[in-house]
Amino acid sequence: MRDTKPSHQDIAKAFKALSNPNRLRIYQEILQRQRHDVGPDDGSGCLLYDFINSLKIGAPTISHHVKELVNANLIRVERNGKFLTCYLNTDMRRRLAEFLGEGDD
């Protein structure tokens, strides 16, 4: 069985990425807009295009912030033609919740 205890380095990297207000907003948008009618492996992401205008941030800046969220293992991005679909890394989300004590039963 795999050890699911998050490393302090992984957790610190995720919190560092989320400490930027723009990255936090992007992460929240992805979280709120993900489709809940399908499983995490069935395309439960959201198109970056769907919420990019509401962020009022330039495309190069958004690209940088998305890359930082990917590097922190908080999201993954898939390209389909000219569209980018963002997916939450549900494992990291669960690990952060456990770290914060929200995953206790």
PDB file of N, CA and C in Angstrom:
ATOM      1  N   MET A   1       0.841  -1.178   0.000  1.00  0.00           N
ATOM      2  CA  MET A   1       0.000   0.000   0.000  1.00  0.00           C
ATOM      3  C   MET A   1       0.886   1.241   0.000  1.00  0.00           C
ATOM      4  N   ARG A   2       0.553   2.222  -0.804  1.00  0.00           N
ATOM      5  CA  ARG A   2       1.332   3.431  -0.961  1.00  0.00           C
ATOM      6  C   ARG A   2       1.155   4.350   0.240  1.00  0.00           C
ATOM      7  N   ASP A   3       2.279   4.946   0.674  1.00  0.00           N
ATOM      8  CA  ASP A   3       2.226   5.909   1.769  1.00  0.00           C
ATOM      9  C   ASP A   3       1.608   7.196   1.243  1.00  0.00           C
ATOM     10  N   THR A   4       0.480   7.595   1.830  1.00  0.00           N
ATOM     11  CA  THR A   4      -0.210   8.800   1.355  1.00  0.00           C
ATOM     12  C   THR A   4       0.131  10.027   2.182  1.00  0.00           C
ATOM     13  N   LYS A   5       1.019   9.880   3.156  1.00  0.00           N
ATOM     14  CA  LYS A   5       1.398  11.036   3.964  1.00  0.00           C
ATOM     15  C   LYS A   5       2.174  12.014   3.077  1.00  0.00           C
ATOM     16  N   PRO A   6       1.706  13.251   3.009  1.00  0.00           N
ATOM     17  CA  PRO A   6       2.372  14.222   2.140  1.00  0.00           C
ATOM     18  C   PRO A   6       3.740  14.602   2.686  1.00  0.00           C
ATOM     19  N   SER A   7       4.688  14.777   1.788  1.00  0.00           N
ATOM     20  CA  SER A   7       5.987  15.268   2.236  1.00  0.00           C
ATOM     21  C   SER A   7       5.853  16.752   2.534  1.00  0.00           C
ATOM     22  N   HIS A   8       6.630  17.207   3.463  1.00  0.00           N
ATOM     23  CA  HIS A   8       6.585  18.620   3.815  1.00  0.00           C
ATOM     24  C   HIS A   8       6.990  19.486   2.633  1.00  0.00           C
ATOM     25  N   GLN A   9       7.880  18.969   1.809  1.00  0.00           N
ATOM     26  CA  GLN A   9       8.311  19.716   0.627  1.00  0.00           C
ATOM     27  C   GLN A   9       7.158  19.897  -0.361  1.00  0.00           C
ATOM     28  N   ASP A  10       6.379  18.840  -0.585  1.00  0.00           N
ATOM     29  CA  ASP A  10       5.227  18.914  -1.490  1.00  0.00           C
ATOM     30  C   ASP A  10       4.184  19.902  -0.975  1.00  0.00           C
ATOM     31  N   ILE A  11       3.904  19.816   0.312  1.00  0.00           N
ATOM     32  CA  ILE A  11       2.908  20.695   0.916  1.00  0.00           C
ATOM     33  C   ILE A  11       3.371  22.150   0.848  1.00  0.00           C
ATOM     34  N   ALA A  12       4.630  22.392   1.164  1.00  0.00           N
ATOM     35  CA  ALA A  12       5.166  23.756   1.126  1.00  0.00           C
ATOM     36  C   ALA A  12       5.119  24.325  -0.285  1.00  0.00           C
ATOM     37  N   LYS A  13       5.427  23.509  -1.277  1.00  0.00           N
ATOM     38  CA  LYS A  13       5.390  23.953  -2.671  1.00  0.00           C
ATOM     39  C   LYS A  13       3.964  24.330  -3.085  1.00  0.00           C
ATOM     40  N   ALA A  14       2.994  23.528  -2.650  1.00  0.00           N
ATOM     41  CA  ALA A  14       1.596  23.818  -2.976  1.00  0.00           C
ATOM     42  C   ALA A  14       1.138  25.106  -2.308  1.00  0.00           C
ATOM     43  N   PHE A  15       1.468  25.270  -1.029  1.00  0.00           N
ATOM     44  CA  PHE A  15       1.076  26.494  -0.330  1.00  0.00           C
ATOM     45  C   PHE A  15       1.767  27.720  -0.913  1.00  0.00           C
ATOM     46  N   LYS A  16       3.014  27.569  -1.315  1.00  0.00           N
ATOM     47  CA  LYS A  16       3.731  28.689  -1.935  1.00  0.00           C
ATOM     48  C   LYS A  16       3.036  29.102  -3.229  1.00  0.00           C
ATOM     49  N   ALA A  17       2.632  28.122  -4.027  1.00  0.00           N
ATOM     50  CA  ALA A  17       1.933  28.430  -5.285  1.00  0.00           C
ATOM     51  C   ALA A  17       0.609  29.125  -4.999  1.00  0.00           C
ATOM     52  N   LEU A  18      -0.109  28.654  -3.997  1.00  0.00           N
ATOM     53  CA  LEU A  18      -1.419  29.229  -3.681  1.00  0.00           C
ATOM     54  C   LEU A  18      -1.329  30.549  -2.920  1.00  0.00           C
ATOM     55  N   SER A  19      -0.134  30.927  -2.485  1.00  0.00           N
ATOM     56  CA  SER A  19       0.008  32.189  -1.752  1.00  0.00           C
ATOM     57  C   SER A  19      -0.100  33.406  -2.669  1.00  0.00           C
ATOM     58  N   ASN A  20      -0.005  33.188  -3.979  1.00  0.00           N
ATOM     59  CA  ASN A  20      -0.195  34.283  -4.928  1.00  0.00           C
ATOM     60  C   ASN A  20      -1.691  34.455  -5.167  1.00  0.00           C
ATOM     61  N   PRO A  21      -2.235  35.661  -4.989  1.00  0.00           N
ATOM     62  CA  PRO A  21      -3.684  35.860  -5.145  1.00  0.00           C
ATOM     63  C   PRO A  21      -4.224  35.443  -6.511  1.00  0.00           C
ATOM     64  N   ASN A  22      -3.484  35.686  -7.585  1.00  0.00           N
ATOM     65  CA  ASN A  22      -3.970  35.287  -8.913  1.00  0.00           C
ATOM     66  C   ASN A  22      -4.014  33.776  -9.064  1.00  0.00           C
ATOM     67  N   ARG A  23      -2.999  33.084  -8.561  1.00  0.00           N
ATOM     68  CA  ARG A  23      -3.003  31.621  -8.646  1.00  0.00           C
ATOM     69  C   ARG A  23      -4.114  31.033  -7.781  1.00  0.00           C
ATOM     70  N   LEU A  24      -4.340  31.646  -6.627  1.00  0.00           N
ATOM     71  CA  LEU A  24      -5.424  31.182  -5.764  1.00  0.00           C
ATOM     72  C   LEU A  24      -6.768  31.343  -6.472  1.00  0.00           C
ATOM     73  N   ARG A  25      -6.970  32.474  -7.138  1.00  0.00           N
ATOM     74  CA  ARG A  25      -8.218  32.696  -7.895  1.00  0.00           C
ATOM     75  C   ARG A  25      -8.368  31.679  -9.018  1.00  0.00           C
ATOM     76  N   ILE A  26      -7.287  31.407  -9.740  1.00  0.00           N
ATOM     77  CA  ILE A  26      -7.343  30.424 -10.827  1.00  0.00           C
ATOM     78  C   ILE A  26      -7.695  29.049 -10.266  1.00  0.00           C
ATOM     79  N   TYR A  27      -7.049  28.663  -9.178  1.00  0.00           N
ATOM     80  CA  TYR A  27      -7.321  27.363  -8.560  1.00  0.00           C
ATOM     81  C   TYR A  27      -8.781  27.281  -8.114  1.00  0.00           C
ATOM     82  N   GLN A  28      -9.278  28.351  -7.508  1.00  0.00           N
ATOM     83  CA  GLN A  28     -10.678  28.371  -7.068  1.00  0.00           C
ATOM     84  C   GLN A  28     -11.633  28.278  -8.252  1.00  0.00           C
ATOM     85  N   GLU A  29     -11.319  28.950  -9.348  1.00  0.00           N
ATOM     86  CA  GLU A  29     -12.160  28.865 -10.546  1.00  0.00           C
ATOM     87  C   GLU A  29     -12.221  27.431 -11.057  1.00  0.00           C
ATOM     88  N   ILE A  30     -11.077  26.773 -11.106  1.00  0.00           N
ATOM     89  CA  ILE A  30     -11.038  25.383 -11.578  1.00  0.00           C
ATOM     90  C   ILE A  30     -11.839  24.498 -10.633  1.00  0.00           C
ATOM     91  N   LEU A  31     -11.671  24.713  -9.352  1.00  0.00           N
ATOM     92  CA  LEU A  31     -12.408  23.940  -8.347  1.00  0.00           C
ATOM     93  C   LEU A  31     -13.911  24.133  -8.500  1.00  0.00           C
ATOM     94  N   GLN A  32     -14.357  25.370  -8.678  1.00  0.00           N
ATOM     95  CA  GLN A  32     -15.780  25.663  -8.774  1.00  0.00           C
ATOM     96  C   GLN A  32     -16.390  25.205 -10.097  1.00  0.00           C
ATOM     97  N   ARG A  33     -15.617  25.234 -11.155  1.00  0.00           N
ATOM     98  CA  ARG A  33     -16.157  24.943 -12.473  1.00  0.00           C
ATOM     99  C   ARG A  33     -15.978  23.501 -12.917  1.00  0.00           C
ATOM    100  N   GLN A  34     -15.297  22.689 -12.147  1.00  0.00           N
ATOM    101  CA  GLN A  34     -15.124  21.305 -12.570  1.00  0.00           C
ATOM    102  C   GLN A  34     -16.475  20.617 -12.638  1.00  0.00           C
ATOM    103  N   ARG A  35     -16.579  19.712 -13.549  1.00  0.00           N
ATOM    104  CA  ARG A  35     -17.829  18.971 -13.709  1.00  0.00           C
ATOM    105  C   ARG A  35     -17.903  17.897 -12.642  1.00  0.00           C
ATOM    106  N   HIS A  36     -19.019  17.848 -11.948  1.00  0.00           N
ATOM    107  CA  HIS A  36     -19.194  16.863 -10.886  1.00  0.00           C
ATOM    108  C   HIS A  36     -20.024  15.665 -11.336  1.00  0.00           C
ATOM    109  N   ASP A  37     -20.434  15.677 -12.602  1.00  0.00           N
ATOM    110  CA  ASP A  37     -21.271  14.581 -13.083  1.00  0.00           C
ATOM    111  C   ASP A  37     -20.457  13.458 -13.698  1.00  0.00           C
ATOM    112  N   VAL A  38     -19.145  13.598 -13.697  1.00  0.00           N
ATOM    113  CA  VAL A  38     -18.274  12.547 -14.206  1.00  0.00           C
ATOM    114  C   VAL A  38     -17.143  12.350 -13.217  1.00  0.00           C
ATOM    115  N   GLY A  39     -16.497  11.204 -13.298  1.00  0.00           N
ATOM    116  CA  GLY A  39     -15.390  10.921 -12.393  1.00  0.00           C
ATOM    117  C   GLY A  39     -14.138  11.677 -12.783  1.00  0.00           C
ATOM    118  N   PRO A  40     -13.141  11.678 -11.899  1.00  0.00           N
ATOM    119  CA  PRO A  40     -11.925  12.448 -12.143  1.00  0.00           C
ATOM    120  C   PRO A  40     -11.139  11.990 -13.363  1.00  0.00           C
ATOM    121  N   ASP A  41     -11.316  10.764 -13.803  1.00  0.00           N
ATOM    122  CA  ASP A  41     -10.598  10.279 -14.976  1.00  0.00           C
ATOM    123  C   ASP A  41     -11.441  10.370 -16.240  1.00  0.00           C
ATOM    124  N   ASP A  42     -12.645  10.893 -16.132  1.00  0.00           N
ATOM    125  CA  ASP A  42     -13.557  10.944 -17.265  1.00  0.00           C
ATOM    126  C   ASP A  42     -13.731  12.349 -17.830  1.00  0.00           C
ATOM    127  N   GLY A  43     -12.803  13.242 -17.564  1.00  0.00           N
ATOM    128  CA  GLY A  43     -12.906  14.568 -18.146  1.00  0.00           C
ATOM    129  C   GLY A  43     -13.584  15.582 -17.254  1.00  0.00           C
ATOM    130  N   SER A  44     -13.356  15.515 -15.957  1.00  0.00           N
ATOM    131  CA  SER A  44     -14.026  16.430 -15.039  1.00  0.00           C
ATOM    132  C   SER A  44     -13.303  17.766 -14.915  1.00  0.00           C
ATOM    133  N   GLY A  45     -12.608  18.148 -15.940  1.00  0.00           N
ATOM    134  CA  GLY A  45     -11.901  19.421 -15.922  1.00  0.00           C
ATOM    135  C   GLY A  45     -12.781  20.550 -16.409  1.00  0.00           C
ATOM    136  N   CYS A  46     -12.170  21.702 -16.553  1.00  0.00           N
ATOM    137  CA  CYS A  46     -12.884  22.841 -17.104  1.00  0.00           C
ATOM    138  C   CYS A  46     -11.973  23.542 -18.101  1.00  0.00           C
ATOM    139  N   LEU A  47     -12.589  24.139 -19.087  1.00  0.00           N
ATOM    140  CA  LEU A  47     -11.826  24.859 -20.096  1.00  0.00           C
ATOM    141  C   LEU A  47     -11.328  26.174 -19.514  1.00  0.00           C
ATOM    142  N   LEU A  48     -10.055  26.430 -19.674  1.00  0.00           N
ATOM    143  CA  LEU A  48      -9.489  27.697 -19.229  1.00  0.00           C
ATOM    144  C   LEU A  48     -10.200  28.855 -19.914  1.00  0.00           C
ATOM    145  N   TYR A  49     -10.586  28.655 -21.145  1.00  0.00           N
ATOM    146  CA  TYR A  49     -11.297  29.663 -21.933  1.00  0.00           C
ATOM    147  C   TYR A  49     -12.602  30.096 -21.261  1.00  0.00           C
ATOM    148  N   ASP A  50     -13.243  29.170 -20.541  1.00  0.00           N
ATOM    149  CA  ASP A  50     -14.536  29.452 -19.916  1.00  0.00           C
ATOM    150  C   ASP A  50     -14.453  30.526 -18.838  1.00  0.00           C
ATOM    151  N   PHE A  51     -13.318  30.671 -18.189  1.00  0.00           N
ATOM    152  CA  PHE A  51     -13.250  31.642 -17.101  1.00  0.00           C
ATOM    153  C   PHE A  51     -12.114  32.652 -17.233  1.00  0.00           C
ATOM    154  N   ILE A  52     -11.362  32.592 -18.287  1.00  0.00           N
ATOM    155  CA  ILE A  52     -10.206  33.476 -18.450  1.00  0.00           C
ATOM    156  C   ILE A  52     -10.606  34.955 -18.449  1.00  0.00           C
ATOM    157  N   ASN A  53     -11.733  35.295 -19.061  1.00  0.00           N
ATOM    158  CA  ASN A  53     -12.168  36.694 -19.109  1.00  0.00           C
ATOM    159  C   ASN A  53     -12.583  37.226 -17.738  1.00  0.00           C
ATOM    160  N   SER A  54     -13.132  36.376 -16.908  1.00  0.00           N
ATOM    161  CA  SER A  54     -13.571  36.828 -15.588  1.00  0.00           C
ATOM    162  C   SER A  54     -12.399  37.151 -14.672  1.00  0.00           C
ATOM    163  N   LEU A  55     -11.216  36.653 -14.984  1.00  0.00           N
ATOM    164  CA  LEU A  55     -10.053  36.893 -14.132  1.00  0.00           C
ATOM    165  C   LEU A  55      -9.444  38.282 -14.340  1.00  0.00           C
ATOM    166  N   LYS A  56      -9.682  38.865 -15.507  1.00  0.00           N
ATOM    167  CA  LYS A  56      -9.143  40.193 -15.832  1.00  0.00           C
ATOM    168  C   LYS A  56      -7.627  40.245 -15.657  1.00  0.00           C
ATOM    169  N   ILE A  57      -6.962  39.205 -16.166  1.00  0.00           N
ATOM    170  CA  ILE A  57      -5.510  39.083 -16.132  1.00  0.00           C
ATOM    171  C   ILE A  57      -5.077  38.783 -17.568  1.00  0.00           C
ATOM    172  N   GLY A  58      -3.970  39.332 -18.001  1.00  0.00           N
ATOM    173  CA  GLY A  58      -3.482  39.081 -19.347  1.00  0.00           C
ATOM    174  C   GLY A  58      -3.116  37.618 -19.575  1.00  0.00           C
ATOM    175  N   ALA A  59      -3.241  37.179 -20.817  1.00  0.00           N
ATOM    176  CA  ALA A  59      -2.974  35.785 -21.170  1.00  0.00           C
ATOM    177  C   ALA A  59      -1.562  35.326 -20.787  1.00  0.00           C
ATOM    178  N   PRO A  60      -0.517  36.115 -21.032  1.00  0.00           N
ATOM    179  CA  PRO A  60       0.817  35.658 -20.626  1.00  0.00           C
ATOM    180  C   PRO A  60       0.932  35.454 -19.108  1.00  0.00           C
ATOM    181  N   THR A  61       0.273  36.318 -18.352  1.00  0.00           N
ATOM    182  CA  THR A  61       0.295  36.195 -16.893  1.00  0.00           C
ATOM    183  C   THR A  61      -0.456  34.945 -16.454  1.00  0.00           C
ATOM    184  N   ILE A  62      -1.599  34.696 -17.072  1.00  0.00           N
ATOM    185  CA  ILE A  62      -2.362  33.489 -16.746  1.00  0.00           C
ATOM    186  C   ILE A  62      -1.546  32.249 -17.082  1.00  0.00           C
ATOM    187  N   SER A  63      -0.890  32.268 -18.220  1.00  0.00           N
ATOM    188  CA  SER A  63      -0.052  31.142 -18.619  1.00  0.00           C
ATOM    189  C   SER A  63       1.021  30.863 -17.570  1.00  0.00           C
ATOM    190  N   HIS A  64       1.649  31.917 -17.078  1.00  0.00           N
ATOM    191  CA  HIS A  64       2.671  31.761 -16.041  1.00  0.00           C
ATOM    192  C   HIS A  64       2.072  31.154 -14.770  1.00  0.00           C
ATOM    193  N   HIS A  65       0.927  31.674 -14.343  1.00  0.00           N
ATOM    194  CA  HIS A  65       0.311  31.183 -13.113  1.00  0.00           C
ATOM    195  C   HIS A  65      -0.160  29.737 -13.245  1.00  0.00           C
ATOM    196  N   VAL A  66      -0.705  29.386 -14.398  1.00  0.00           N
ATOM    197  CA  VAL A  66      -1.134  28.000 -14.630  1.00  0.00           C
ATOM    198  C   VAL A  66       0.079  27.074 -14.571  1.00  0.00           C
ATOM    199  N   LYS A  67       1.187  27.513 -15.170  1.00  0.00           N
ATOM    200  CA  LYS A  67       2.411  26.705 -15.140  1.00  0.00           C
ATOM    201  C   LYS A  67       2.878  26.493 -13.702  1.00  0.00           C
ATOM    202  N   GLU A  68       2.785  27.516 -12.872  1.00  0.00           N
ATOM    203  CA  GLU A  68       3.180  27.390 -11.466  1.00  0.00           C
ATOM    204  C   GLU A  68       2.271  26.412 -10.719  1.00  0.00           C
ATOM    205  N   LEU A  69       0.969  26.432 -11.010  1.00  0.00           N
ATOM    206  CA  LEU A  69       0.041  25.491 -10.381  1.00  0.00           C
ATOM    207  C   LEU A  69       0.339  24.057 -10.824  1.00  0.00           C
ATOM    208  N   VAL A  70       0.712  23.892 -12.089  1.00  0.00           N
ATOM    209  CA  VAL A  70       1.097  22.567 -12.590  1.00  0.00           C
ATOM    210  C   VAL A  70       2.373  22.109 -11.890  1.00  0.00           C
ATOM    211  N   ASN A  71       3.377  22.997 -11.798  1.00  0.00           N
ATOM    212  CA  ASN A  71       4.645  22.652 -11.157  1.00  0.00           C
ATOM    213  C   ASN A  71       4.475  22.301  -9.687  1.00  0.00           C
ATOM    214  N   ALA A  72       3.470  22.872  -9.044  1.00  0.00           N
ATOM    215  CA  ALA A  72       3.189  22.566  -7.636  1.00  0.00           C
ATOM    216  C   ALA A  72       2.320  21.319  -7.499  1.00  0.00           C
ATOM    217  N   ASN A  73       2.000  20.689  -8.616  1.00  0.00           N
ATOM    218  CA  ASN A  73       1.211  19.451  -8.636  1.00  0.00           C
ATOM    219  C   ASN A  73      -0.219  19.663  -8.138  1.00  0.00           C
ATOM    220  N   LEU A  74      -0.727  20.896  -8.284  1.00  0.00           N
ATOM    221  CA  LEU A  74      -2.094  21.203  -7.877  1.00  0.00           C
ATOM    222  C   LEU A  74      -3.092  20.945  -8.992  1.00  0.00           C
ATOM    223  N   ILE A  75      -2.665  21.128 -10.233  1.00  0.00           N
ATOM    224  CA  ILE A  75      -3.528  20.890 -11.393  1.00  0.00           C
ATOM    225  C   ILE A  75      -2.709  20.228 -12.492  1.00  0.00           C
ATOM    226  N   ARG A  76      -3.417  19.736 -13.482  1.00  0.00           N
ATOM    227  CA  ARG A  76      -2.777  19.301 -14.723  1.00  0.00           C
ATOM    228  C   ARG A  76      -3.558  19.926 -15.861  1.00  0.00           C
ATOM    229  N   VAL A  77      -2.895  20.105 -16.981  1.00  0.00           N
ATOM    230  CA  VAL A  77      -3.510  20.764 -18.128  1.00  0.00           C
ATOM    231  C   VAL A  77      -3.338  19.882 -19.346  1.00  0.00           C
ATOM    232  N   GLU A  78      -4.398  19.764 -20.118  1.00  0.00           N
ATOM    233  CA  GLU A  78      -4.345  19.028 -21.383  1.00  0.00           C
ATOM    234  C   GLU A  78      -4.767  19.967 -22.497  1.00  0.00           C
ATOM    235  N   ARG A  79      -4.052  19.904 -23.597  1.00  0.00           N
ATOM    236  CA  ARG A  79      -4.364  20.723 -24.763  1.00  0.00           C
ATOM    237  C   ARG A  79      -5.168  19.885 -25.749  1.00  0.00           C
ATOM    238  N   ASN A  80      -6.255  20.476 -26.234  1.00  0.00           N
ATOM    239  CA  ASN A  80      -7.060  19.865 -27.277  1.00  0.00           C
ATOM    240  C   ASN A  80      -7.233  20.929 -28.351  1.00  0.00           C
ATOM    241  N   GLY A  81      -6.380  20.893 -29.358  1.00  0.00           N
ATOM    242  CA  GLY A  81      -6.370  21.952 -30.360  1.00  0.00           C
ATOM    243  C   GLY A  81      -5.884  23.231 -29.729  1.00  0.00           C
ATOM    244  N   LYS A  82      -6.664  24.293 -29.847  1.00  0.00           N
ATOM    245  CA  LYS A  82      -6.265  25.565 -29.239  1.00  0.00           C
ATOM    246  C   LYS A  82      -6.826  25.758 -27.834  1.00  0.00           C
ATOM    247  N   PHE A  83      -7.557  24.789 -27.335  1.00  0.00           N
ATOM    248  CA  PHE A  83      -8.178  24.904 -26.015  1.00  0.00           C
ATOM    249  C   PHE A  83      -7.379  24.141 -24.966  1.00  0.00           C
ATOM    250  N   LEU A  84      -7.324  24.720 -23.770  1.00  0.00           N
ATOM    251  CA  LEU A  84      -6.678  24.080 -22.641  1.00  0.00           C
ATOM    252  C   LEU A  84      -7.742  23.686 -21.629  1.00  0.00           C
ATOM    253  N   THR A  85      -7.679  22.452 -21.185  1.00  0.00           N
ATOM    254  CA  THR A  85      -8.573  21.972 -20.141  1.00  0.00           C
ATOM    255  C   THR A  85      -7.749  21.767 -18.882  1.00  0.00           C
ATOM    256  N   CYS A  86      -8.238  22.330 -17.792  1.00  0.00           N
ATOM    257  CA  CYS A  86      -7.549  22.235 -16.510  1.00  0.00           C
ATOM    258  C   CYS A  86      -8.262  21.213 -15.635  1.00  0.00           C
ATOM    259  N   TYR A  87      -7.472  20.394 -14.974  1.00  0.00           N
ATOM    260  CA  TYR A  87      -7.987  19.365 -14.080  1.00  0.00           C
ATOM    261  C   TYR A  87      -7.345  19.527 -12.713  1.00  0.00           C
ATOM    262  N   LEU A  88      -8.132  19.438 -11.666  1.00  0.00           N
ATOM    263  CA  LEU A  88      -7.580  19.436 -10.323  1.00  0.00           C
ATOM    264  C   LEU A  88      -6.826  18.142 -10.096  1.00  0.00           C
ATOM    265  N   ASN A  89      -5.740  18.218  -9.394  1.00  0.00           N
ATOM    266  CA  ASN A  89      -5.069  17.014  -8.934  1.00  0.00           C
ATOM    267  C   ASN A  89      -5.772  16.631  -7.636  1.00  0.00           C
ATOM    268  N   THR A  90      -6.702  15.714  -7.728  1.00  0.00           N
ATOM    269  CA  THR A  90      -7.523  15.359  -6.574  1.00  0.00           C
ATOM    270  C   THR A  90      -6.699  14.734  -5.458  1.00  0.00           C
ATOM    271  N   ASP A  91      -5.608  14.050  -5.807  1.00  0.00           N
ATOM    272  CA  ASP A  91      -4.746  13.470  -4.783  1.00  0.00           C
ATOM    273  C   ASP A  91      -4.099  14.572  -3.952  1.00  0.00           C
ATOM    274  N   MET A  92      -3.584  15.611  -4.612  1.00  0.00           N
ATOM    275  CA  MET A  92      -2.966  16.711  -3.873  1.00  0.00           C
ATOM    276  C   MET A  92      -4.018  17.454  -3.048  1.00  0.00           C
ATOM    277  N   ARG A  93      -5.181  17.636  -3.599  1.00  0.00           N
ATOM    278  CA  ARG A  93      -6.257  18.310  -2.843  1.00  0.00           C
ATOM    279  C   ARG A  93      -6.586  17.540  -1.571  1.00  0.00           C
ATOM    280  N   ARG A  94      -6.661  16.225  -1.690  1.00  0.00           N
ATOM    281  CA  ARG A  94      -6.932  15.373  -0.533  1.00  0.00           C
ATOM    282  C   ARG A  94      -5.783  15.468   0.474  1.00  0.00           C
ATOM    283  N   ARG A  95      -4.554  15.487  -0.028  1.00  0.00           N
ATOM    284  CA  ARG A  95      -3.389  15.558   0.854  1.00  0.00           C
ATOM    285  C   ARG A  95      -3.350  16.892   1.611  1.00  0.00           C
ATOM    286  N   LEU A  96      -3.706  17.979   0.944  1.00  0.00           N
ATOM    287  CA  LEU A  96      -3.761  19.275   1.611  1.00  0.00           C
ATOM    288  C   LEU A  96      -4.847  19.285   2.683  1.00  0.00           C
ATOM    289  N   ALA A  97      -5.999  18.693   2.361  1.00  0.00           N
ATOM    290  CA  ALA A  97      -7.092  18.630   3.342  1.00  0.00           C
ATOM    291  C   ALA A  97      -6.667  17.802   4.561  1.00  0.00           C
ATOM    292  N   GLU A  98      -5.991  16.706   4.320  1.00  0.00           N
ATOM    293  CA  GLU A  98      -5.499  15.876   5.434  1.00  0.00           C
ATOM    294  C   GLU A  98      -4.499  16.655   6.276  1.00  0.00           C
ATOM    295  N   PHE A  99      -3.614  17.385   5.602  1.00  0.00           N
ATOM    296  CA  PHE A  99      -2.609  18.175   6.319  1.00  0.00           C
ATOM    297  C   PHE A  99      -3.269  19.216   7.207  1.00  0.00           C
ATOM    298  N   LEU A 100      -4.352  19.813   6.708  1.00  0.00           N
ATOM    299  CA  LEU A 100      -5.077  20.838   7.460  1.00  0.00           C
ATOM    300  C   LEU A 100      -6.055  20.238   8.465  1.00  0.00           C
ATOM    301  N   GLY A 101      -6.114  18.907   8.513  1.00  0.00           N
ATOM    302  CA  GLY A 101      -6.982  18.243   9.477  1.00  0.00           C
ATOM    303  C   GLY A 101      -8.415  18.119   9.030  1.00  0.00           C
ATOM    304  N   GLU A 102      -8.683  18.413   7.746  1.00  0.00           N
ATOM    305  CA  GLU A 102     -10.050  18.343   7.243  1.00  0.00           C
ATOM    306  C   GLU A 102     -10.393  16.966   6.706  1.00  0.00           C
ATOM    307  N   GLY A 103      -9.422  16.065   6.625  1.00  0.00           N
ATOM    308  CA  GLY A 103      -9.668  14.740   6.085  1.00  0.00           C
ATOM    309  C   GLY A 103      -9.898  13.707   7.157  1.00  0.00           C
ATOM    310  N   ASP A 104      -9.947  14.150   8.414  1.00  0.00           N
ATOM    311  CA  ASP A 104     -10.139  13.218   9.520  1.00  0.00           C
ATOM    312  C   ASP A 104     -11.581  12.778   9.598  1.00  0.00           C
ATOM    313  N   ASP A 105     -11.776  11.513   9.840  1.00  0.00           N
ATOM    314  CA  ASP A 105     -13.143  10.987  10.000  1.00  0.00           C
ATOM    315  C   ASP A 105     -13.436  10.743  11.446  1.00  0.00           C
TER     316      ASP A 105
END
